[in-house]
């Protein structure tokens, strides 16, 4: 099992999305700009995300997932679901609105409809993303991928009529794409599963089995992390000035089931850390001590203290991250929070010497 150095810093994936994003998207829809113009803008935003992570001192970076967003700069499902569904032939066609949280009955996601088998030959674009980000990055690059549970749970199933079978085919698809990532030289892979808390025990147990299948047999030198959270969604007619909320924080937090995933570690919200004390074993835990649901920039000492309170967690098992993606936050706030993570690493690392 590969291990990161104590207090390694990393992000969850999404970076602050520019305010011009949706306005420019509308110009493309209206024919005033070409789709290529928008793609160029997304590429420049990706480069900015890389630069800001690096100047903040983050150890393992992403491209900010900028190119995954269309028609909505805030909502994570747009980048976690629609982006990948659109690549799979059996999900082509119209979508249907689907409620995604019991906390707000007015929140719906345009969910795709599965009308045929999910084949494992589809290229999900992960290798191209890795190569594009790596061409500009000077730090190690991590590629994030939506897990089989979320991909299946939010979709409408008109083909399988069996949640587990649907997840299994998603797992086979992910497995093939992860193998291609490994062959391309990617050493850092993250699977995102934010819907475990709101789901049944049996559904999560099945998802754990599928994730284990998806990562089975990958090279031993790859860091395989799983991000578990309870949502990071904003709602309302005007998203500006709003931040994300934990819309999936209903039900039992299933750390015992999560820790059966045969990965190298987990990235979680910092206040969920106690759930892992009896189940983590010798895996690593990325403590999301920077809170993306708060618009205030933490100090390095605040982040360090949020980690110190979990005295049972050994330094060699501790990573530093944020509670979820930065997509809701203004750029200067996201950058400040990134710097706080690096400052916390410096503070905590002094005790190792």
PDB file of C-alpha atoms in Angstrom, residues 131-301:
ATOM      1  CA  UNK A 131      -2.407  14.581 -19.973  1.00  0.00           C
ATOM      2  CA  UNK A 132      -3.824  18.093 -20.328  1.00  0.00           C
ATOM      3  CA  UNK A 133      -3.386  18.998 -16.668  1.00  0.00           C
ATOM      4  CA  UNK A 134       0.041  17.342 -16.457  1.00  0.00           C
ATOM      5  CA  UNK A 135       1.251  19.424 -19.406  1.00  0.00           C
ATOM      6  CA  UNK A 136       0.934  22.565 -17.242  1.00  0.00           C
ATOM      7  CA  UNK A 137       1.374  21.223 -13.705  1.00  0.00           C
ATOM      8  CA  UNK A 138       4.615  21.043 -11.765  1.00  0.00           C
ATOM      9  CA  UNK A 139       3.048  19.077  -8.919  1.00  0.00           C
ATOM     10  CA  UNK A 140       1.673  15.502  -9.003  1.00  0.00           C
ATOM     11  CA  UNK A 141      -1.757  15.385 -10.671  1.00  0.00           C
ATOM     12  CA  UNK A 142      -4.785  13.568  -9.275  1.00  0.00           C
ATOM     13  CA  UNK A 143      -7.739  12.537 -11.424  1.00  0.00           C
ATOM     14  CA  UNK A 144     -11.140  12.358  -9.775  1.00  0.00           C
ATOM     15  CA  UNK A 145     -13.998  10.152 -10.963  1.00  0.00           C
ATOM     16  CA  UNK A 146     -17.606   9.836  -9.876  1.00  0.00           C
ATOM     17  CA  UNK A 147     -18.201   6.490  -8.193  1.00  0.00           C
ATOM     18  CA  UNK A 148     -20.540   3.780  -9.501  1.00  0.00           C
ATOM     19  CA  UNK A 149     -23.084   4.350  -6.753  1.00  0.00           C
ATOM     20  CA  UNK A 150     -23.779   8.017  -7.473  1.00  0.00           C
ATOM     21  CA  UNK A 151     -23.761   7.413 -11.243  1.00  0.00           C
ATOM     22  CA  UNK A 152     -26.474   4.793 -10.797  1.00  0.00           C
ATOM     23  CA  UNK A 153     -28.466   6.211  -7.871  1.00  0.00           C
ATOM     24  CA  UNK A 154     -29.363   9.527  -9.492  1.00  0.00           C
ATOM     25  CA  UNK A 155     -30.110   8.143 -12.967  1.00  0.00           C
ATOM     26  CA  UNK A 156     -33.448   6.799 -14.160  1.00  0.00           C
ATOM     27  CA  UNK A 157     -33.123   3.101 -14.923  1.00  0.00           C
ATOM     28  CA  UNK A 158     -35.310   1.852 -17.767  1.00  0.00           C
ATOM     29  CA  UNK A 159     -33.062  -1.051 -18.719  1.00  0.00           C
ATOM     30  CA  UNK A 160     -31.629  -2.967 -15.760  1.00  0.00           C
ATOM     31  CA  UNK A 161     -34.393  -2.599 -13.193  1.00  0.00           C
ATOM     32  CA  UNK A 162     -31.694  -3.727 -10.791  1.00  0.00           C
ATOM     33  CA  UNK A 163     -29.523  -1.224  -8.923  1.00  0.00           C
ATOM     34  CA  UNK A 164     -26.705  -3.665  -8.244  1.00  0.00           C
ATOM     35  CA  UNK A 165     -26.447  -4.844 -11.859  1.00  0.00           C
ATOM     36  CA  UNK A 166     -26.361  -1.265 -13.030  1.00  0.00           C
ATOM     37  CA  UNK A 167     -23.599  -0.395 -10.545  1.00  0.00           C
ATOM     38  CA  UNK A 168     -21.631  -3.477 -11.567  1.00  0.00           C
ATOM     39  CA  UNK A 169     -21.580  -2.381 -15.199  1.00  0.00           C
ATOM     40  CA  UNK A 170     -20.529   1.108 -14.125  1.00  0.00           C
ATOM     41  CA  UNK A 171     -17.779  -0.557 -12.079  1.00  0.00           C
ATOM     42  CA  UNK A 172     -16.517  -2.472 -15.119  1.00  0.00           C
ATOM     43  CA  UNK A 173     -16.474   0.758 -17.114  1.00  0.00           C
ATOM     44  CA  UNK A 174     -14.502   2.537 -14.389  1.00  0.00           C
ATOM     45  CA  UNK A 175     -12.078  -0.374 -14.131  1.00  0.00           C
ATOM     46  CA  UNK A 176     -11.184  -0.147 -17.810  1.00  0.00           C
ATOM     47  CA  UNK A 177     -10.732   3.619 -17.635  1.00  0.00           C
ATOM     48  CA  UNK A 178      -8.596   3.349 -14.494  1.00  0.00           C
ATOM     49  CA  UNK A 179      -6.346   0.841 -16.245  1.00  0.00           C
ATOM     50  CA  UNK A 180      -5.879   3.334 -19.078  1.00  0.00           C
ATOM     51  CA  UNK A 181      -5.069   6.059 -16.563  1.00  0.00           C
ATOM     52  CA  UNK A 182      -2.437   3.864 -14.947  1.00  0.00           C
ATOM     53  CA  UNK A 183      -0.908   3.064 -18.331  1.00  0.00           C
ATOM     54  CA  UNK A 184      -0.735   6.798 -19.069  1.00  0.00           C
ATOM     55  CA  UNK A 185       1.350   7.333 -15.908  1.00  0.00           C
ATOM     56  CA  UNK A 186      -1.269   8.640 -13.499  1.00  0.00           C
ATOM     57  CA  UNK A 187      -0.344   7.754  -9.895  1.00  0.00           C
ATOM     58  CA  UNK A 188      -3.199   9.461  -8.047  1.00  0.00           C
ATOM     59  CA  UNK A 189      -6.851   8.430  -8.507  1.00  0.00           C
ATOM     60  CA  UNK A 190      -9.871   9.492  -6.439  1.00  0.00           C
ATOM     61  CA  UNK A 191     -13.387   8.047  -6.474  1.00  0.00           C
ATOM     62  CA  UNK A 192     -16.213  10.343  -5.312  1.00  0.00           C
ATOM     63  CA  UNK A 193     -19.244   8.963  -3.456  1.00  0.00           C
ATOM     64  CA  UNK A 194     -21.324  11.668  -1.718  1.00  0.00           C
ATOM     65  CA  UNK A 195     -24.617   9.766  -1.481  1.00  0.00           C
ATOM     66  CA  UNK A 196     -23.760   6.956   0.952  1.00  0.00           C
ATOM     67  CA  UNK A 197     -25.300   8.495   4.077  1.00  0.00           C
ATOM     68  CA  UNK A 198     -28.715   8.929   2.492  1.00  0.00           C
ATOM     69  CA  UNK A 199     -28.732   5.404   1.003  1.00  0.00           C
ATOM     70  CA  UNK A 200     -29.689   2.043   2.475  1.00  0.00           C
ATOM     71  CA  UNK A 201     -27.249  -0.358   4.124  1.00  0.00           C
ATOM     72  CA  UNK A 202     -27.699  -2.941   1.370  1.00  0.00           C
ATOM     73  CA  UNK A 203     -27.176  -0.406  -1.388  1.00  0.00           C
ATOM     74  CA  UNK A 204     -23.945   0.887   0.156  1.00  0.00           C
ATOM     75  CA  UNK A 205     -22.666  -2.655   0.791  1.00  0.00           C
ATOM     76  CA  UNK A 206     -23.234  -3.457  -2.869  1.00  0.00           C
ATOM     77  CA  UNK A 207     -21.488  -0.236  -3.882  1.00  0.00           C
ATOM     78  CA  UNK A 208     -18.458  -1.146  -1.757  1.00  0.00           C
ATOM     79  CA  UNK A 209     -18.197  -4.492  -3.560  1.00  0.00           C
ATOM     80  CA  UNK A 210     -18.408  -2.768  -6.937  1.00  0.00           C
ATOM     81  CA  UNK A 211     -15.760  -0.185  -6.047  1.00  0.00           C
ATOM     82  CA  UNK A 212     -13.440  -2.970  -4.929  1.00  0.00           C
ATOM     83  CA  UNK A 213     -13.960  -4.637  -8.285  1.00  0.00           C
ATOM     84  CA  UNK A 214     -13.295  -1.367 -10.119  1.00  0.00           C
ATOM     85  CA  UNK A 215      -9.895  -0.868  -8.476  1.00  0.00           C
ATOM     86  CA  UNK A 216      -8.821  -4.514  -8.319  1.00  0.00           C
ATOM     87  CA  UNK A 217      -5.536  -5.302 -10.004  1.00  0.00           C
ATOM     88  CA  UNK A 218      -4.358  -1.727 -10.496  1.00  0.00           C
ATOM     89  CA  UNK A 219      -0.597  -1.164 -10.058  1.00  0.00           C
ATOM     90  CA  UNK A 220       0.546  -1.101  -6.444  1.00  0.00           C
ATOM     91  CA  UNK A 221       2.253   2.279  -6.838  1.00  0.00           C
ATOM     92  CA  UNK A 222      -1.025   4.106  -7.482  1.00  0.00           C
ATOM     93  CA  UNK A 223      -2.590   6.064  -4.630  1.00  0.00           C
ATOM     94  CA  UNK A 224      -6.293   5.156  -4.574  1.00  0.00           C
ATOM     95  CA  UNK A 225      -8.412   7.456  -2.431  1.00  0.00           C
ATOM     96  CA  UNK A 226     -12.175   7.601  -1.916  1.00  0.00           C
ATOM     97  CA  UNK A 227     -13.915  10.891  -1.150  1.00  0.00           C
ATOM     98  CA  UNK A 228     -16.974  10.533   1.061  1.00  0.00           C
ATOM     99  CA  UNK A 229     -19.125  13.557   1.866  1.00  0.00           C
ATOM    100  CA  UNK A 230     -22.761  14.496   2.359  1.00  0.00           C
ATOM    101  CA  UNK A 231     -23.252  16.908  -0.487  1.00  0.00           C
ATOM    102  CA  UNK A 232     -22.201  20.416  -1.445  1.00  0.00           C
ATOM    103  CA  UNK A 233     -25.129  21.966  -3.282  1.00  0.00           C
ATOM    104  CA  UNK A 234     -26.424  25.509  -3.651  1.00  0.00           C
ATOM    105  CA  UNK A 235     -29.981  26.365  -4.652  1.00  0.00           C
ATOM    106  CA  UNK A 236     -32.046  29.386  -5.481  1.00  0.00           C
ATOM    107  CA  UNK A 237     -32.763  31.568  -8.526  1.00  0.00           C
ATOM    108  CA  UNK A 238     -29.425  33.337  -8.056  1.00  0.00           C
ATOM    109  CA  UNK A 239     -26.516  31.237  -6.831  1.00  0.00           C
ATOM    110  CA  UNK A 240     -24.174  34.190  -6.300  1.00  0.00           C
ATOM    111  CA  UNK A 241     -23.530  34.904  -2.666  1.00  0.00           C
ATOM    112  CA  UNK A 242     -24.645  31.415  -1.659  1.00  0.00           C
ATOM    113  CA  UNK A 243     -22.510  28.540  -0.525  1.00  0.00           C
ATOM    114  CA  UNK A 244     -22.982  24.820  -0.554  1.00  0.00           C
ATOM    115  CA  UNK A 245     -25.014  22.868   1.962  1.00  0.00           C
ATOM    116  CA  UNK A 246     -24.913  19.259   3.106  1.00  0.00           C
ATOM    117  CA  UNK A 247     -28.067  18.061   1.460  1.00  0.00           C
ATOM    118  CA  UNK A 248     -27.355  14.349   1.916  1.00  0.00           C
ATOM    119  CA  UNK A 249     -26.716  14.378   5.665  1.00  0.00           C
ATOM    120  CA  UNK A 250     -29.685  12.172   6.494  1.00  0.00           C
ATOM    121  CA  UNK A 251     -29.338   8.594   7.684  1.00  0.00           C
ATOM    122  CA  UNK A 252     -26.540   6.653   9.358  1.00  0.00           C
ATOM    123  CA  UNK A 253     -22.943   7.570   8.634  1.00  0.00           C
ATOM    124  CA  UNK A 254     -21.635   4.187   7.459  1.00  0.00           C
ATOM    125  CA  UNK A 255     -17.899   4.346   8.245  1.00  0.00           C
ATOM    126  CA  UNK A 256     -17.868   0.609   8.985  1.00  0.00           C
ATOM    127  CA  UNK A 257     -18.991  -0.152   5.428  1.00  0.00           C
ATOM    128  CA  UNK A 258     -16.867   2.578   3.860  1.00  0.00           C
ATOM    129  CA  UNK A 259     -13.724   1.141   5.435  1.00  0.00           C
ATOM    130  CA  UNK A 260     -14.287  -2.138   3.600  1.00  0.00           C
ATOM    131  CA  UNK A 261     -13.240  -0.411   0.382  1.00  0.00           C
ATOM    132  CA  UNK A 262      -9.776  -1.726  -0.452  1.00  0.00           C
ATOM    133  CA  UNK A 263      -8.294   1.692  -1.184  1.00  0.00           C
ATOM    134  CA  UNK A 264      -5.376   3.522   0.433  1.00  0.00           C
ATOM    135  CA  UNK A 265      -7.444   6.059   2.313  1.00  0.00           C
ATOM    136  CA  UNK A 266     -10.453   8.352   2.520  1.00  0.00           C
ATOM    137  CA  UNK A 267     -11.087  12.085   2.199  1.00  0.00           C
ATOM    138  CA  UNK A 268     -13.892  13.268   4.509  1.00  0.00           C
ATOM    139  CA  UNK A 269     -15.470  16.224   6.274  1.00  0.00           C
ATOM    140  CA  UNK A 270     -13.459  16.962   9.415  1.00  0.00           C
ATOM    141  CA  UNK A 271     -16.379  16.630  11.835  1.00  0.00           C
ATOM    142  CA  UNK A 272     -17.024  13.100  10.537  1.00  0.00           C
ATOM    143  CA  UNK A 273     -13.523  11.952  11.561  1.00  0.00           C
ATOM    144  CA  UNK A 274     -14.607  10.290  14.857  1.00  0.00           C
ATOM    145  CA  UNK A 275     -16.710   7.778  12.909  1.00  0.00           C
ATOM    146  CA  UNK A 276     -13.522   6.243  11.503  1.00  0.00           C
ATOM    147  CA  UNK A 277     -11.654   5.672  14.781  1.00  0.00           C
ATOM    148  CA  UNK A 278     -12.635   2.015  15.172  1.00  0.00           C
ATOM    149  CA  UNK A 279     -12.664   1.154  11.476  1.00  0.00           C
ATOM    150  CA  UNK A 280      -9.761   2.914   9.712  1.00  0.00           C
ATOM    151  CA  UNK A 281      -7.057   0.348  10.463  1.00  0.00           C
ATOM    152  CA  UNK A 282      -3.739   1.411   8.930  1.00  0.00           C
ATOM    153  CA  UNK A 283      -5.247   3.425   6.065  1.00  0.00           C
ATOM    154  CA  UNK A 284      -4.798   7.160   5.706  1.00  0.00           C
ATOM    155  CA  UNK A 285      -7.481   9.759   6.324  1.00  0.00           C
ATOM    156  CA  UNK A 286      -7.735  13.118   4.597  1.00  0.00           C
ATOM    157  CA  UNK A 287      -9.315  15.376   7.198  1.00  0.00           C
ATOM    158  CA  UNK A 288     -11.405  18.070   5.486  1.00  0.00           C
ATOM    159  CA  UNK A 289     -10.417  20.707   8.003  1.00  0.00           C
ATOM    160  CA  UNK A 290     -11.082  23.549   5.565  1.00  0.00           C
ATOM    161  CA  UNK A 291     -14.840  24.080   5.458  1.00  0.00           C
ATOM    162  CA  UNK A 292     -16.200  24.881   1.986  1.00  0.00           C
ATOM    163  CA  UNK A 293     -19.624  25.583   3.502  1.00  0.00           C
ATOM    164  CA  UNK A 294     -18.146  28.631   5.237  1.00  0.00           C
ATOM    165  CA  UNK A 295     -17.283  31.837   3.328  1.00  0.00           C
ATOM    166  CA  UNK A 296     -14.682  32.756   5.941  1.00  0.00           C
ATOM    167  CA  UNK A 297     -11.015  31.970   5.353  1.00  0.00           C
ATOM    168  CA  UNK A 298      -9.547  29.870   8.139  1.00  0.00           C
ATOM    169  CA  UNK A 299      -6.130  30.514   9.606  1.00  0.00           C
ATOM    170  CA  UNK A 300      -3.506  27.817   9.433  1.00  0.00           C
ATOM    171  CA  UNK A 301      -3.778  27.431  13.195  1.00  0.00           C
TER     172      UNK A 301
END
